[in-house]
mmCIF file of C-alpha atoms in Angstrom:
data_model
loop_
_atom_site.group_PDB
_atom_site.id
_atom_site.type_symbol
_atom_site.label_atom_id
_atom_site.label_comp_id
_atom_site.label_asym_id
_atom_site.label_seq_id
_atom_site.Cartn_x
_atom_site.Cartn_y
_atom_site.Cartn_z
ATOM 1 C CA MET A 1 -42.551 -88.448 224.777
ATOM 2 C CA PRO A 2 -40.007 -90.901 223.354
ATOM 3 C CA ARG A 3 -39.447 -90.787 219.612
ATOM 4 C CA ASN A 4 -40.707 -94.353 219.083
ATOM 5 C CA LEU A 5 -44.053 -93.374 220.626
ATOM 6 C CA PHE A 6 -44.192 -90.372 218.312
ATOM 7 C CA GLU A 7 -43.537 -92.596 215.289
ATOM 8 C CA ARG A 8 -46.284 -94.949 216.405
ATOM 9 C CA GLU A 9 -48.754 -92.065 216.679
ATOM 10 C CA MET A 10 -47.763 -90.819 213.231
ATOM 11 C CA GLN A 11 -48.339 -94.314 211.828
ATOM 12 C CA GLN A 12 -51.765 -94.390 213.476
ATOM 13 C CA LEU A 13 -52.562 -91.009 211.925
ATOM 14 C CA ARG A 14 -51.591 -92.203 208.448
ATOM 15 C CA ALA A 15 -53.567 -95.426 208.917
ATOM 16 C CA GLY A 16 -56.594 -93.445 210.068
ATOM 17 C CA ILE A 17 -56.442 -91.254 206.969
ATOM 18 C CA VAL A 18 -56.300 -94.349 204.757
ATOM 19 C CA ASP A 19 -59.272 -95.905 206.580
ATOM 20 C CA MET A 20 -61.241 -92.685 206.219
ATOM 21 C CA GLY A 21 -60.278 -92.606 202.535
ATOM 22 C CA HIS A 22 -61.665 -96.110 202.032
ATOM 23 C CA ASP A 23 -64.990 -95.031 203.549
ATOM 24 C CA VAL A 24 -65.058 -91.920 201.362
ATOM 25 C CA ASP A 25 -64.528 -94.145 198.333
ATOM 26 C CA LEU A 26 -67.506 -96.253 199.458
ATOM 27 C CA VAL A 27 -69.574 -93.058 199.602
ATOM 28 C CA LEU A 28 -68.365 -92.105 196.118
ATOM 29 C CA GLY A 29 -69.156 -95.570 194.763
ATOM 30 C CA ASP A 30 -72.631 -95.587 196.299
ATOM 31 C CA THR A 31 -73.300 -92.092 194.955
ATOM 32 C CA LEU A 32 -72.247 -93.196 191.480
ATOM 33 C CA ASP A 33 -74.690 -96.108 191.761
ATOM 34 C CA VAL A 34 -77.444 -93.712 192.861
ATOM 35 C CA LEU A 35 -76.803 -91.549 189.801
ATOM 36 C CA LYS A 36 -77.080 -94.624 187.592
ATOM 37 C CA THR A 37 -80.179 -96.135 189.217
ATOM 38 C CA THR A 38 -81.841 -92.977 190.632
ATOM 39 C CA ASP A 39 -83.043 -95.199 193.496
ATOM 40 C CA PRO A 40 -84.253 -92.972 196.385
ATOM 41 C CA GLU A 41 -83.756 -95.711 199.000
ATOM 42 C CA SER A 42 -80.117 -96.139 198.019
ATOM 43 C CA ALA A 43 -79.743 -92.359 198.071
ATOM 44 C CA ALA A 44 -80.991 -92.258 201.665
ATOM 45 C CA GLN A 45 -78.419 -94.864 202.743
ATOM 46 C CA VAL A 46 -75.524 -92.639 201.659
ATOM 47 C CA GLY A 47 -76.355 -90.361 204.590
ATOM 48 C CA GLU A 48 -75.482 -93.131 207.040
ATOM 49 C CA LEU A 49 -71.999 -93.559 205.566
ATOM 50 C CA GLU A 50 -71.549 -89.795 205.504
ATOM 51 C CA GLY A 51 -72.012 -89.772 209.280
ATOM 52 C CA THR A 52 -69.179 -92.286 209.643
ATOM 53 C CA VAL A 53 -66.882 -90.044 207.636
ATOM 54 C CA ASP A 54 -67.760 -87.087 209.888
ATOM 55 C CA ARG A 55 -66.724 -89.094 212.946
ATOM 56 C CA TYR A 56 -63.411 -89.978 211.287
ATOM 57 C CA GLU A 57 -62.784 -86.287 210.641
ATOM 58 C CA ARG A 58 -63.257 -85.320 214.287
ATOM 59 C CA ARG A 59 -61.093 -88.187 215.558
ATOM 60 C CA LEU A 60 -58.228 -87.505 213.152
ATOM 61 C CA GLU A 61 -58.309 -83.771 213.812
ATOM 62 C CA ASP A 62 -58.003 -84.527 217.543
ATOM 63 C CA MET A 63 -55.053 -86.828 216.833
ATOM 64 C CA CYS A 64 -53.271 -84.082 214.877
ATOM 65 C CA VAL A 65 -53.833 -81.492 217.606
ATOM 66 C CA ASN A 66 -52.635 -83.862 220.323
ATOM 67 C CA ILE A 67 -49.470 -84.756 218.413
ATOM 68 C CA ILE A 68 -48.642 -81.078 217.912
ATOM 69 C CA ALA A 69 -49.402 -80.199 221.537
ATOM 70 C CA LEU A 70 -47.557 -83.084 223.170
ATOM 71 C CA GLN A 71 -44.746 -83.926 220.768
ATOM 72 C CA GLN A 72 -43.326 -80.626 219.497
ATOM 73 C CA PRO A 73 -42.679 -82.256 216.106
ATOM 74 C CA LEU A 74 -39.758 -81.388 213.858
ATOM 75 C CA ALA A 75 -40.394 -79.181 210.811
ATOM 76 C CA SER A 76 -40.699 -82.120 208.395
ATOM 77 C CA ASP A 77 -43.115 -83.921 210.730
ATOM 78 C CA LEU A 78 -45.127 -80.750 211.256
ATOM 79 C CA ARG A 79 -45.451 -80.470 207.476
ATOM 80 C CA THR A 80 -47.023 -83.941 207.367
ATOM 81 C CA ILE A 81 -49.393 -83.155 210.233
ATOM 82 C CA THR A 82 -50.456 -79.860 208.640
ATOM 83 C CA ALA A 83 -51.113 -81.599 205.323
ATOM 84 C CA ALA A 84 -53.011 -84.368 207.130
ATOM 85 C CA LEU A 85 -55.413 -81.830 208.636
ATOM 86 C CA LYS A 86 -56.075 -80.382 205.175
ATOM 87 C CA ILE A 87 -56.509 -83.820 203.567
ATOM 88 C CA VAL A 88 -59.002 -84.884 206.229
ATOM 89 C CA THR A 89 -61.031 -81.713 205.619
ATOM 90 C CA ASP A 90 -61.073 -82.284 201.854
ATOM 91 C CA MET A 91 -62.211 -85.890 202.303
ATOM 92 C CA GLU A 92 -65.034 -84.829 204.611
ATOM 93 C CA ARG A 93 -66.182 -82.251 202.074
ATOM 94 C CA ILE A 94 -66.206 -84.878 199.317
ATOM 95 C CA SER A 95 -68.510 -86.945 201.508
ATOM 96 C CA ASP A 96 -70.731 -83.900 202.131
ATOM 97 C CA GLN A 97 -71.063 -83.245 198.431
ATOM 98 C CA CYS A 98 -71.988 -86.868 197.773
ATOM 99 C CA TYR A 99 -74.707 -86.517 200.381
ATOM 100 C CA ASP A 100 -75.969 -83.349 198.686
ATOM 101 C CA ILE A 101 -76.041 -85.145 195.314
ATOM 102 C CA CYS A 102 -78.087 -87.978 196.774
ATOM 103 C CA GLU A 103 -80.504 -85.550 198.411
ATOM 104 C CA LEU A 104 -81.082 -83.930 195.021
ATOM 105 C CA ILE A 105 -81.750 -87.344 193.482
ATOM 106 C CA ARG A 106 -84.315 -87.982 196.218
ATOM 107 C CA THR A 107 -85.937 -84.652 195.359
ATOM 108 C CA LEU A 108 -85.978 -85.469 191.661
ATOM 109 C CA THR A 109 -87.688 -88.822 192.297
ATOM 110 C CA SER A 110 -90.143 -87.540 194.920
ATOM 111 C CA GLY A 111 -92.924 -87.098 192.358
ATOM 112 C CA GLY A 112 -92.873 -90.781 191.500
ATOM 113 C CA HIS A 113 -91.896 -90.142 187.902
ATOM 114 C CA PRO A 114 -88.950 -92.074 186.411
ATOM 115 C CA ILE A 115 -85.839 -90.006 185.732
ATOM 116 C CA GLN A 116 -82.553 -90.711 184.014
ATOM 117 C CA THR A 117 -79.302 -88.999 184.940
ATOM 118 C CA PRO A 118 -77.594 -87.436 181.910
ATOM 119 C CA PRO A 119 -74.669 -89.644 180.773
ATOM 120 C CA ARG A 120 -72.266 -86.678 180.942
ATOM 121 C CA ILE A 121 -72.878 -86.352 184.662
ATOM 122 C CA ILE A 122 -72.257 -90.053 185.249
ATOM 123 C CA GLU A 123 -69.030 -89.745 183.252
ATOM 124 C CA MET A 124 -67.997 -86.780 185.415
ATOM 125 C CA MET A 125 -68.591 -88.803 188.575
ATOM 126 C CA ARG A 126 -66.504 -91.713 187.308
ATOM 127 C CA HIS A 127 -63.593 -89.369 186.572
ATOM 128 C CA ALA A 128 -63.896 -87.599 189.920
ATOM 129 C CA ARG A 129 -63.926 -90.896 191.809
ATOM 130 C CA GLY A 130 -60.894 -92.081 189.851
ATOM 131 C CA MET A 131 -59.082 -88.868 190.769
ATOM 132 C CA PHE A 132 -59.819 -89.406 194.442
ATOM 133 C CA ASN A 133 -58.614 -93.015 194.355
ATOM 134 C CA LEU A 134 -55.383 -91.972 192.655
ATOM 135 C CA ALA A 135 -54.880 -89.163 195.179
ATOM 136 C CA LEU A 136 -55.334 -91.636 198.035
ATOM 137 C CA GLU A 137 -52.835 -94.010 196.412
ATOM 138 C CA ALA A 138 -50.408 -91.100 196.090
ATOM 139 C CA PHE A 139 -50.751 -90.427 199.818
ATOM 140 C CA VAL A 140 -50.288 -94.077 200.784
ATOM 141 C CA CYS A 141 -47.204 -94.531 198.587
ATOM 142 C CA GLY A 142 -45.821 -90.998 198.810
ATOM 143 C CA ASP A 143 -45.904 -91.040 195.019
ATOM 144 C CA VAL A 144 -45.231 -87.635 193.464
ATOM 145 C CA ASP A 145 -45.978 -88.882 189.940
ATOM 146 C CA LYS A 146 -49.468 -90.078 190.912
ATOM 147 C CA ALA A 147 -50.162 -86.823 192.724
ATOM 148 C CA GLU A 148 -49.168 -84.838 189.650
ATOM 149 C CA ARG A 149 -51.408 -87.030 187.464
ATOM 150 C CA VAL A 150 -54.363 -86.180 189.697
ATOM 151 C CA CYS A 151 -53.644 -82.465 189.338
ATOM 152 C CA GLY A 152 -53.477 -82.863 185.554
ATOM 153 C CA SER A 153 -56.801 -84.737 185.463
ATOM 154 C CA ASP A 154 -58.793 -81.851 186.908
ATOM 155 C CA ASP A 155 -59.017 -80.213 183.481
ATOM 156 C CA THR A 156 -60.905 -83.248 182.174
ATOM 157 C CA VAL A 157 -63.631 -82.877 184.780
ATOM 158 C CA ASP A 158 -63.785 -79.117 184.195
ATOM 159 C CA LYS A 159 -64.374 -79.732 180.487
ATOM 160 C CA LEU A 160 -67.075 -82.295 181.233
ATOM 161 C CA PHE A 161 -68.698 -79.794 183.586
ATOM 162 C CA SER A 162 -68.762 -77.144 180.861
ATOM 163 C CA GLN A 163 -70.308 -79.669 178.461
ATOM 164 C CA ALA A 164 -72.911 -80.678 181.065
ATOM 165 C CA VAL A 165 -73.878 -77.024 181.583
ATOM 166 C CA LEU A 166 -74.238 -76.455 177.826
ATOM 167 C CA GLU A 167 -76.335 -79.604 177.440
ATOM 168 C CA GLY A 168 -78.504 -78.665 180.419
ATOM 169 C CA CYS A 169 -79.138 -75.178 179.069
ATOM 170 C CA SER A 170 -79.943 -76.600 175.636
ATOM 171 C CA ASN A 171 -82.509 -78.943 177.190
ATOM 172 C CA LEU A 172 -84.315 -75.978 178.737
ATOM 173 C CA SER A 173 -85.162 -74.382 175.407
ATOM 174 C CA GLY A 174 -88.945 -74.347 174.995
ATOM 175 C CA ARG A 175 -89.486 -76.866 177.829
ATOM 176 C CA LEU A 176 -90.313 -74.701 180.848
ATOM 177 C CA VAL A 177 -91.919 -77.574 182.728
ATOM 178 C CA GLU A 178 -88.521 -79.307 182.942
ATOM 179 C CA ILE A 179 -86.573 -76.314 184.294
ATOM 180 C CA PRO A 180 -86.516 -77.476 187.955
ATOM 181 C CA ARG A 181 -85.132 -80.896 186.978
ATOM 182 C CA GLU A 182 -82.454 -79.469 184.709
ATOM 183 C CA VAL A 183 -81.414 -76.949 187.367
ATOM 184 C CA ASP A 184 -81.038 -79.777 189.911
ATOM 185 C CA TYR A 185 -78.818 -81.650 187.474
ATOM 186 C CA LEU A 186 -76.694 -78.529 187.025
ATOM 187 C CA PHE A 187 -76.279 -78.409 190.806
ATOM 188 C CA ILE A 188 -75.263 -82.078 190.771
ATOM 189 C CA ALA A 189 -72.684 -81.369 188.063
ATOM 190 C CA LYS A 190 -71.290 -78.522 190.159
ATOM 191 C CA TYR A 191 -71.017 -80.771 193.225
ATOM 192 C CA ILE A 192 -69.079 -83.320 191.170
ATOM 193 C CA GLU A 193 -66.791 -80.597 189.852
ATOM 194 C CA ARG A 194 -66.081 -79.639 193.471
ATOM 195 C CA ILE A 195 -65.359 -83.295 194.346
ATOM 196 C CA ALA A 196 -62.682 -83.278 191.648
ATOM 197 C CA ASP A 197 -61.301 -80.041 193.087
ATOM 198 C CA HIS A 198 -61.029 -81.627 196.544
ATOM 199 C CA ALA A 199 -59.261 -84.667 195.061
ATOM 200 C CA THR A 200 -56.826 -82.247 193.438
ATOM 201 C CA ASN A 201 -56.333 -80.510 196.788
ATOM 202 C CA ILE A 202 -55.434 -83.849 198.379
ATOM 203 C CA ALA A 203 -52.888 -84.533 195.655
ATOM 204 C CA GLU A 204 -51.394 -81.078 196.126
ATOM 205 C CA TRP A 205 -50.969 -81.694 199.843
ATOM 206 C CA VAL A 206 -49.209 -84.978 199.041
ATOM 207 C CA LEU A 207 -46.808 -82.944 196.908
ATOM 208 C CA PHE A 208 -46.336 -80.577 199.846
ATOM 209 C CA ILE A 209 -45.461 -83.488 202.141
ATOM 210 C CA LYS A 210 -42.916 -84.887 199.684
ATOM 211 C CA THR A 211 -41.383 -81.695 198.282
ATOM 212 C CA GLY A 212 -42.045 -78.990 200.862
ATOM 213 C CA ARG A 213 -43.840 -76.874 198.263
ATOM 214 C CA HIS A 214 -47.591 -76.543 197.686
ATOM 215 C CA PRO A 215 -48.069 -76.090 193.927
ATOM 216 C CA ASP A 216 -51.135 -73.883 194.183
ATOM 217 C CA SER A 217 -50.309 -71.500 197.019
ATOM 218 C CA GLY A 218 -46.547 -71.351 196.931
ATOM 219 C CA VAL A 219 -46.406 -72.554 200.550
ATOM 220 C CA LYS A 220 -42.964 -73.815 201.445
ATOM 221 C CA GLY A 221 -41.876 -76.111 204.243
ATOM 222 C CA LYS A 222 -38.483 -77.084 205.570
#
């Protein structure tokens, strides 16, 4: 295929990743709202958006495979396509974890009793969403500095996770009736910690695209 057609397909791939990223951010925003309001109806609606993200994943994966099969891309282009496949997977997993969080909120509210999400968990979610948005900006702009800032922010979420675990365990002392609820909140905290990890992964793949080196695995590209 002519090079200009290849460039057009690469532009479509990048645009598709950005569009998918915007939908993932909607899922993150809605999940944050669910944590604040603990509204089971809003939690159920997140599943509909999650299905849209899944469809994006399949379409973009097909685009990557077709470009590789038909274009025989140069090493630098192949690096971008490889990173794109990884980024798409991380975004889909972020959406999955948001869905799992919302399902837990639905479980917590199923008894009809009012609940309130611990503030530490809401703070974690805000940080994780901010990391994802910055990682997406880094991809759009090819900004190494923003990607590195995302990687540096992961420690903040890890610390919040540790604090959430300590607070959850403290709340269990002498209150056996509340164990199931506290355990569900610990699961939610773990899902958010994984969301931050996936945002970090995205930032690391941006660094790979720009520098040819993946900071975590030592992968090198030409």
